[in-house]
PDB file of C-alpha atoms in Angstrom:
ATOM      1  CA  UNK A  76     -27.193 -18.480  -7.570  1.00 54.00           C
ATOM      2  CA  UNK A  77     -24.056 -18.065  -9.256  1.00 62.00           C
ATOM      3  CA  UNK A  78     -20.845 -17.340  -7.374  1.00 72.00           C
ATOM      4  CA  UNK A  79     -19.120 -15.538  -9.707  1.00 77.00           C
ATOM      5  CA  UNK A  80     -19.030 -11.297  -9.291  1.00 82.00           C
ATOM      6  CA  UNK A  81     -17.376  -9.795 -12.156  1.00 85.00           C
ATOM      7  CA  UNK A  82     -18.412  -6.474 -11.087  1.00 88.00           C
ATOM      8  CA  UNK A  83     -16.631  -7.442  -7.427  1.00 90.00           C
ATOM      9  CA  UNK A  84     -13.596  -8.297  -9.416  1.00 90.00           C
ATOM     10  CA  UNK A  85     -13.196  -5.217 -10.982  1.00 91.00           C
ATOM     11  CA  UNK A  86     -13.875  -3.356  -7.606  1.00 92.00           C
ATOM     12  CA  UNK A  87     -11.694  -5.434  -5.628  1.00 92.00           C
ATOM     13  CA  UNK A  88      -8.929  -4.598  -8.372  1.00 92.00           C
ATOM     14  CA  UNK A  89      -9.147  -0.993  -8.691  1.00 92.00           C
ATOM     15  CA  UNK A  90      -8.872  -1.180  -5.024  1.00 92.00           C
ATOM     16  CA  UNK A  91      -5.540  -2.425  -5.422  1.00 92.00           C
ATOM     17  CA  UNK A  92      -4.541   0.002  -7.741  1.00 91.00           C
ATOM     18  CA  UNK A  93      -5.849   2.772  -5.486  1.00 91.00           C
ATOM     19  CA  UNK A  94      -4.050   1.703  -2.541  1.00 89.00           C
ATOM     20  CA  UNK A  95      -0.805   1.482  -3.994  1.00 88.00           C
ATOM     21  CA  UNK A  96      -1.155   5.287  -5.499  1.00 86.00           C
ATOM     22  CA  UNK A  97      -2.209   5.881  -1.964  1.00 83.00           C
ATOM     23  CA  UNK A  98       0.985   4.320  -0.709  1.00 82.00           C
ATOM     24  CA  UNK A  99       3.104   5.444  -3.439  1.00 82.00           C
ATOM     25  CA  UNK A 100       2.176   8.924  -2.326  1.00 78.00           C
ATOM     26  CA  UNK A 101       3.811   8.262   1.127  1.00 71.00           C
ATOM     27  CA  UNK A 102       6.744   8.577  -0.488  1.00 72.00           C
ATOM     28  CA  UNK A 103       7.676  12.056  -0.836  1.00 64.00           C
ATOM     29  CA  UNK A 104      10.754  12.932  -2.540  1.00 59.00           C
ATOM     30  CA  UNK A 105      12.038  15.976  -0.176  1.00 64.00           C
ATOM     31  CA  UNK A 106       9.536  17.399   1.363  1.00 67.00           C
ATOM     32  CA  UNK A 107       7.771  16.946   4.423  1.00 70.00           C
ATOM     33  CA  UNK A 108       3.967  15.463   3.917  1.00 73.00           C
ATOM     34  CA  UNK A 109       1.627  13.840   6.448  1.00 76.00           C
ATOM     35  CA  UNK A 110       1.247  11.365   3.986  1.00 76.00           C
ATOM     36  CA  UNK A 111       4.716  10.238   4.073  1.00 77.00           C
ATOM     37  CA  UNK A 112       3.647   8.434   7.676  1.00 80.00           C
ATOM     38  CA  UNK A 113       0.175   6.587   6.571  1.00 79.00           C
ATOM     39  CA  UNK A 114       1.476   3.262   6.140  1.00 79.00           C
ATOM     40  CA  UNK A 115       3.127   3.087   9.460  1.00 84.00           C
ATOM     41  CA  UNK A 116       1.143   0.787  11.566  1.00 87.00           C
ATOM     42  CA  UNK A 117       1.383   0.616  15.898  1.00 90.00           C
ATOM     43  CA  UNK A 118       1.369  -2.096  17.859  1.00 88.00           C
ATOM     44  CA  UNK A 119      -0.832  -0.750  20.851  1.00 87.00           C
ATOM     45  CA  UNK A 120      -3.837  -1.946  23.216  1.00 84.00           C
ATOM     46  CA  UNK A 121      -3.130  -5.100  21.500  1.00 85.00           C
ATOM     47  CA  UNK A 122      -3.504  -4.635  18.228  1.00 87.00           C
ATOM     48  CA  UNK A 123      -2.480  -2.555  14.816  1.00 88.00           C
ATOM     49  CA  UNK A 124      -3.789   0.515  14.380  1.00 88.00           C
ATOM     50  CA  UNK A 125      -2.951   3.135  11.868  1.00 88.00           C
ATOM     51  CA  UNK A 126      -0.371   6.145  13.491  1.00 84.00           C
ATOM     52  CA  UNK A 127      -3.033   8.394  12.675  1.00 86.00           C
ATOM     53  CA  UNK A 128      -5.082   6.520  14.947  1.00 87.00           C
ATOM     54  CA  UNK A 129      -3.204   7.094  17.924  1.00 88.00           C
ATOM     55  CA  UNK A 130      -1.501  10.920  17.378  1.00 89.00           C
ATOM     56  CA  UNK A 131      -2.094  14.033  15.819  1.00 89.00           C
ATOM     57  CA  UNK A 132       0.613  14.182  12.487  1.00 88.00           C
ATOM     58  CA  UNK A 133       1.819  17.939  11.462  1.00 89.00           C
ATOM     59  CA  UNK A 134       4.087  19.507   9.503  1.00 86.00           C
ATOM     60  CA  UNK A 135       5.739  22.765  11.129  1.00 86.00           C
ATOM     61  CA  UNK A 136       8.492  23.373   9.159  1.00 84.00           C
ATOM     62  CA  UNK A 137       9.276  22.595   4.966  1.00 79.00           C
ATOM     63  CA  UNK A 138      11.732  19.260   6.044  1.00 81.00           C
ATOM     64  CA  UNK A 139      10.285  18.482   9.474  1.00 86.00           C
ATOM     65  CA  UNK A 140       7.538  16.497  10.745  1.00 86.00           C
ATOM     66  CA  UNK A 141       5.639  16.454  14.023  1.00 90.00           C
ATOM     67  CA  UNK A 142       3.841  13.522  15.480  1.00 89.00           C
ATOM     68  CA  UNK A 143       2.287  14.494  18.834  1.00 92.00           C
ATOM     69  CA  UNK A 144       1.183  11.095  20.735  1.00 89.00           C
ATOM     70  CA  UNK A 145      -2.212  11.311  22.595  1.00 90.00           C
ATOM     71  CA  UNK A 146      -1.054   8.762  25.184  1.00 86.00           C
ATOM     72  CA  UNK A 147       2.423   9.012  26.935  1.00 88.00           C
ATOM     73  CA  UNK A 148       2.299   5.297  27.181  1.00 87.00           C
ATOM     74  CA  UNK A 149       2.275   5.483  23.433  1.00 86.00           C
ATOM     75  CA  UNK A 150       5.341   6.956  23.028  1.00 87.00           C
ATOM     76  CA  UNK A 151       7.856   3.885  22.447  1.00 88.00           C
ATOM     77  CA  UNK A 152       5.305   1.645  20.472  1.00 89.00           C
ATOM     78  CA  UNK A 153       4.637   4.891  17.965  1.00 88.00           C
ATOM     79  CA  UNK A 154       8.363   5.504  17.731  1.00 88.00           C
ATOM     80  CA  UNK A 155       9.443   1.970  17.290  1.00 88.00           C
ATOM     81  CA  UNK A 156       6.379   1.313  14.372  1.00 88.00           C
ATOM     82  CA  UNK A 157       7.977   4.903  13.048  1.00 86.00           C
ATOM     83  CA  UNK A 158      11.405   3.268  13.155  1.00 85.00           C
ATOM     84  CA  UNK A 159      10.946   0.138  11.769  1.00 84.00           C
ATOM     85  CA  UNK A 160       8.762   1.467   8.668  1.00 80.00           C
ATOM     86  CA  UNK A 161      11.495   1.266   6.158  1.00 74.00           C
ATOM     87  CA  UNK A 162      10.809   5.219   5.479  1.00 75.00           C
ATOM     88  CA  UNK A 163      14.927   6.283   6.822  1.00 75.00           C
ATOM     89  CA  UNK A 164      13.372   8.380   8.938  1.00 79.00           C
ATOM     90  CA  UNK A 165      15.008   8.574  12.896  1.00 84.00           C
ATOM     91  CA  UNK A 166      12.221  10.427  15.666  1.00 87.00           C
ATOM     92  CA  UNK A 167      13.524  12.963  18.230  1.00 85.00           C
ATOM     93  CA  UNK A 168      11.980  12.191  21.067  1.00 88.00           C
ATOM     94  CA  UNK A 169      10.746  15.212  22.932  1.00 86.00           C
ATOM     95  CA  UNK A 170       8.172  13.929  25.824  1.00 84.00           C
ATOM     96  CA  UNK A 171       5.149  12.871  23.756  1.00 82.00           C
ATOM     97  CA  UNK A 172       6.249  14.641  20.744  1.00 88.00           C
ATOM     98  CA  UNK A 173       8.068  12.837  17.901  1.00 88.00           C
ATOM     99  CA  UNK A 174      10.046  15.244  15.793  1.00 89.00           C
ATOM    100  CA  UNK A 175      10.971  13.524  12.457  1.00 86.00           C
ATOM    101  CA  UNK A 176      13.718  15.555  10.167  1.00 86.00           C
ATOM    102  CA  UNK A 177      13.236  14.628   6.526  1.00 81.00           C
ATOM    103  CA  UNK A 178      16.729  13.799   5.412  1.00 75.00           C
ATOM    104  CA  UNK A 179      18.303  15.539   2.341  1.00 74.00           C
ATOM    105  CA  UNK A 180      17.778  12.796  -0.953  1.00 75.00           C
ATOM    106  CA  UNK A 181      21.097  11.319  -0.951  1.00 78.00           C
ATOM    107  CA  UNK A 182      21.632   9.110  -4.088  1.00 83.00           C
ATOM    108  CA  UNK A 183      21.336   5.938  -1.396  1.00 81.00           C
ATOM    109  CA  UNK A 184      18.390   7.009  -0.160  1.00 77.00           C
ATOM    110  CA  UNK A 185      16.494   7.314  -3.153  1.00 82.00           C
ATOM    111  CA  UNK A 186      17.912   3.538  -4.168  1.00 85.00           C
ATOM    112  CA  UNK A 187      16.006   3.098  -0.896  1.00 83.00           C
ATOM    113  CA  UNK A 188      12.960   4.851  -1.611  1.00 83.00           C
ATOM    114  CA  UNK A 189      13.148   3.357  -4.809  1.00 86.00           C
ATOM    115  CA  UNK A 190      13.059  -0.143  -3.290  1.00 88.00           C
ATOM    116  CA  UNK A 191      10.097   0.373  -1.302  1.00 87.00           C
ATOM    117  CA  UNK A 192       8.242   1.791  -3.971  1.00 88.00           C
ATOM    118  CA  UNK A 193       8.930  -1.984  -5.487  1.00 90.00           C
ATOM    119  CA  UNK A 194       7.582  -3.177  -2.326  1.00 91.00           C
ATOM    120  CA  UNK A 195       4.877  -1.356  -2.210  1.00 91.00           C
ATOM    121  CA  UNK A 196       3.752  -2.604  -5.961  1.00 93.00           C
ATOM    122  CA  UNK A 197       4.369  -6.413  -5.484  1.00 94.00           C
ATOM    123  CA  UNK A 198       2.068  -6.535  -2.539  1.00 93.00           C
ATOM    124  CA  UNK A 199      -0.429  -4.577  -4.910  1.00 94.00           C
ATOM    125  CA  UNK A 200       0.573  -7.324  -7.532  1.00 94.00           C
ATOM    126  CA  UNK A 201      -0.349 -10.208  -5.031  1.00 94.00           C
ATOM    127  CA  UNK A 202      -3.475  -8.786  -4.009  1.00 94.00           C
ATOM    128  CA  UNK A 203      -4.422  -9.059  -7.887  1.00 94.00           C
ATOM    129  CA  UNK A 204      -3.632 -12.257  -8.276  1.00 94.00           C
ATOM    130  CA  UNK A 205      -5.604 -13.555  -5.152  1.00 94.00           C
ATOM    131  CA  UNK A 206      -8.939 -11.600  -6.399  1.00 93.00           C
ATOM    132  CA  UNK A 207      -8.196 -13.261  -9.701  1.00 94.00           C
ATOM    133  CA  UNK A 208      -7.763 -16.708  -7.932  1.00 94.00           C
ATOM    134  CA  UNK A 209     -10.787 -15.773  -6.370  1.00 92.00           C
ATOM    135  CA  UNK A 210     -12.792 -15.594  -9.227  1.00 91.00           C
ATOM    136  CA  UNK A 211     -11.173 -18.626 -11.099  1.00 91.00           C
ATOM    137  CA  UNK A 212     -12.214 -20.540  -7.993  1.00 92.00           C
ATOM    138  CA  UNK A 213     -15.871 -19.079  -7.935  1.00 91.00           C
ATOM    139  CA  UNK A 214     -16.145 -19.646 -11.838  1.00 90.00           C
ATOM    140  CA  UNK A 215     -15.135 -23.285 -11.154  1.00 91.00           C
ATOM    141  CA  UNK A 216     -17.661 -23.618  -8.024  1.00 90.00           C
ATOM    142  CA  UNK A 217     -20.657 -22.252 -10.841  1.00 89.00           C
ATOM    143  CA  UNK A 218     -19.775 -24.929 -13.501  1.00 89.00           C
ATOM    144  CA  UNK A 219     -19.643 -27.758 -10.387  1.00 90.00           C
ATOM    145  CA  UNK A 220     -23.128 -26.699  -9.271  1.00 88.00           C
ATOM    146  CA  UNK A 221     -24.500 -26.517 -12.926  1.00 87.00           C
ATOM    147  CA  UNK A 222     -25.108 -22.775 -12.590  1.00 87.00           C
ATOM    148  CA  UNK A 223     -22.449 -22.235 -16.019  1.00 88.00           C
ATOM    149  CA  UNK A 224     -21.120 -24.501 -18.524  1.00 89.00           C
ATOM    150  CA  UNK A 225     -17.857 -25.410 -19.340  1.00 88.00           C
ATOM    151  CA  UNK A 226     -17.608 -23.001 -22.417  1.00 91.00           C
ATOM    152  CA  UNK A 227     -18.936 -19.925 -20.579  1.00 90.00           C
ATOM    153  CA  UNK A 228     -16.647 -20.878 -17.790  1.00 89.00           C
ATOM    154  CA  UNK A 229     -13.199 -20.659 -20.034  1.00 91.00           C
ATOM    155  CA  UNK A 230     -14.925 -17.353 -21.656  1.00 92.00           C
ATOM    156  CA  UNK A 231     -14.949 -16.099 -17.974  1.00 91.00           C
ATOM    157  CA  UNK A 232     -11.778 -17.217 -17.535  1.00 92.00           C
ATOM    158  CA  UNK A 233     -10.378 -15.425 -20.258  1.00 93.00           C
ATOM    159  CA  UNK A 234     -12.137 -11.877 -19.029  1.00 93.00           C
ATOM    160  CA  UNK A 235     -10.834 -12.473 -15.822  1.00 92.00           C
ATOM    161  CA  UNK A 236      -7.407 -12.881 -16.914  1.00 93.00           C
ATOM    162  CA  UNK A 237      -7.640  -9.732 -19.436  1.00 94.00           C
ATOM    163  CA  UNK A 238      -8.855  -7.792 -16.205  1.00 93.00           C
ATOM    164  CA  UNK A 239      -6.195  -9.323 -14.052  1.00 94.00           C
ATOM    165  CA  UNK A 240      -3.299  -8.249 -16.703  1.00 94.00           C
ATOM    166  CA  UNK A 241      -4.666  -5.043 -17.622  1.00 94.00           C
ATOM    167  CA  UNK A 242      -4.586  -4.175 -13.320  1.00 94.00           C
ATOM    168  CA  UNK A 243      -0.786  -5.121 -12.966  1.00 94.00           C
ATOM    169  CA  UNK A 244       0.059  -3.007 -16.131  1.00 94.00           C
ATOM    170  CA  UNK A 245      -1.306  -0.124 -14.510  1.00 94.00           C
ATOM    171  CA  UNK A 246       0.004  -1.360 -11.072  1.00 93.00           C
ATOM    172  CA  UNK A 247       3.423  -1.449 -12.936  1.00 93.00           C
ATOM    173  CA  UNK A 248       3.115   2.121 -14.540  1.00 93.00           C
ATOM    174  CA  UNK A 249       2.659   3.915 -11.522  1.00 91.00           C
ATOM    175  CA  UNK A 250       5.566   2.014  -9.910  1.00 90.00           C
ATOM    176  CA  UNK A 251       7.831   2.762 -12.304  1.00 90.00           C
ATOM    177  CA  UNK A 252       6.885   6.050 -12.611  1.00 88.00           C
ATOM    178  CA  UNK A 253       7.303   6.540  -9.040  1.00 87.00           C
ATOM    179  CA  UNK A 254      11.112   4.993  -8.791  1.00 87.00           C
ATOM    180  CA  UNK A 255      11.847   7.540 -11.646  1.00 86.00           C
ATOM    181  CA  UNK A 256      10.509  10.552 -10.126  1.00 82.00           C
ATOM    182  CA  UNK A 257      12.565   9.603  -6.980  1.00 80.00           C
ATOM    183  CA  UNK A 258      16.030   8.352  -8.649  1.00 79.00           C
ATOM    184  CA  UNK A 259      15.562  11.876 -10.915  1.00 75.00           C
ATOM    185  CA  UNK A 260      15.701  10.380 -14.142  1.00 62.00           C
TER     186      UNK A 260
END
């Protein structure tokens, strides 16, 4: 049976592409959002979980967010992963409610958001190229067991590689139409 999935492929790279519009909505340009927290991970009970996994994320007022922690014990660890997220954003610890002020869009800030919109894409861009090493590696497995021949295995090749280019121009579009909705140009 042959190894190689192009239908996986694609999957496995629109995934990719769907994540980083996920994260790339995260990053809100001056309001507050819920979504502005989802990639903040916790360190708690021993492993990462998602915040939302651990507290209840609202938003009371236009440029405030409120992230009430189910367990006190939680408290630290949730406002630590909050800290250390890379999102500028500083919680005001009130018992086992975060308060998180969204800070005006100073033109550093948006270099900043900017920046981890970059981020954000060159993971996606990684993930891409390991499904497409994935397939070049199953395609090579097929021809080694007989299943293809060498000629249908470079024809693969090629589709994989028109797949794998077409997924980081889109990856790059949305990236760089992301850092220009947040510098304002």
């Amino acid at each position: 049976m042959a190894a190689y999935d192009k239908a996986d492929l694609e999957r496995r790279m629109a995934g990719a592409v769907e994540s980083l519009k996920h994260d790339l909505n995260g990053l809100r340009t001056g309001r507050a959002s819920t979504a502005l927290l989802d990639p903040v991970t916790v360190e708690v009970y021993g492993s990462h979980m998602p915040l939302v996994q651990v507290a209840t994320v609202s938003v009371p007022e236009p440029r405030m967010l409120s992230v009430q922690v189910w367990d006190k014990s939680n408290v630290g660890p949730v406002e630590k992963a909050i800290r250390s997220a890379g999102l500028g954003l500083n919680p005001i610890n009130d018992g086992t409610t975060l308060r998180l002020p969204i800070p005006d869009l100073t033109e550093e800030r948006r270099k900043e958001l900017a920046k981890l919109a970059g981020k954000y894409a060159e993971a996606s861009r990684i993930a891409v190229r390991n499904v497409r090493r994935d397939g070049m590696d199953s395609l090579k497995t097929d021809e080694k067991k007989g299943v293809i021949a060498e000629d249908e295995r470079k024809r693969h090749e090629t589709e994989v590689q028109k797949l794998t280019d077409a997924t980081i121009a889109e990856l790059d579009a949305a990236a760089a139409a992301k850092e220009k909705e947040i510098l304002g140009k």
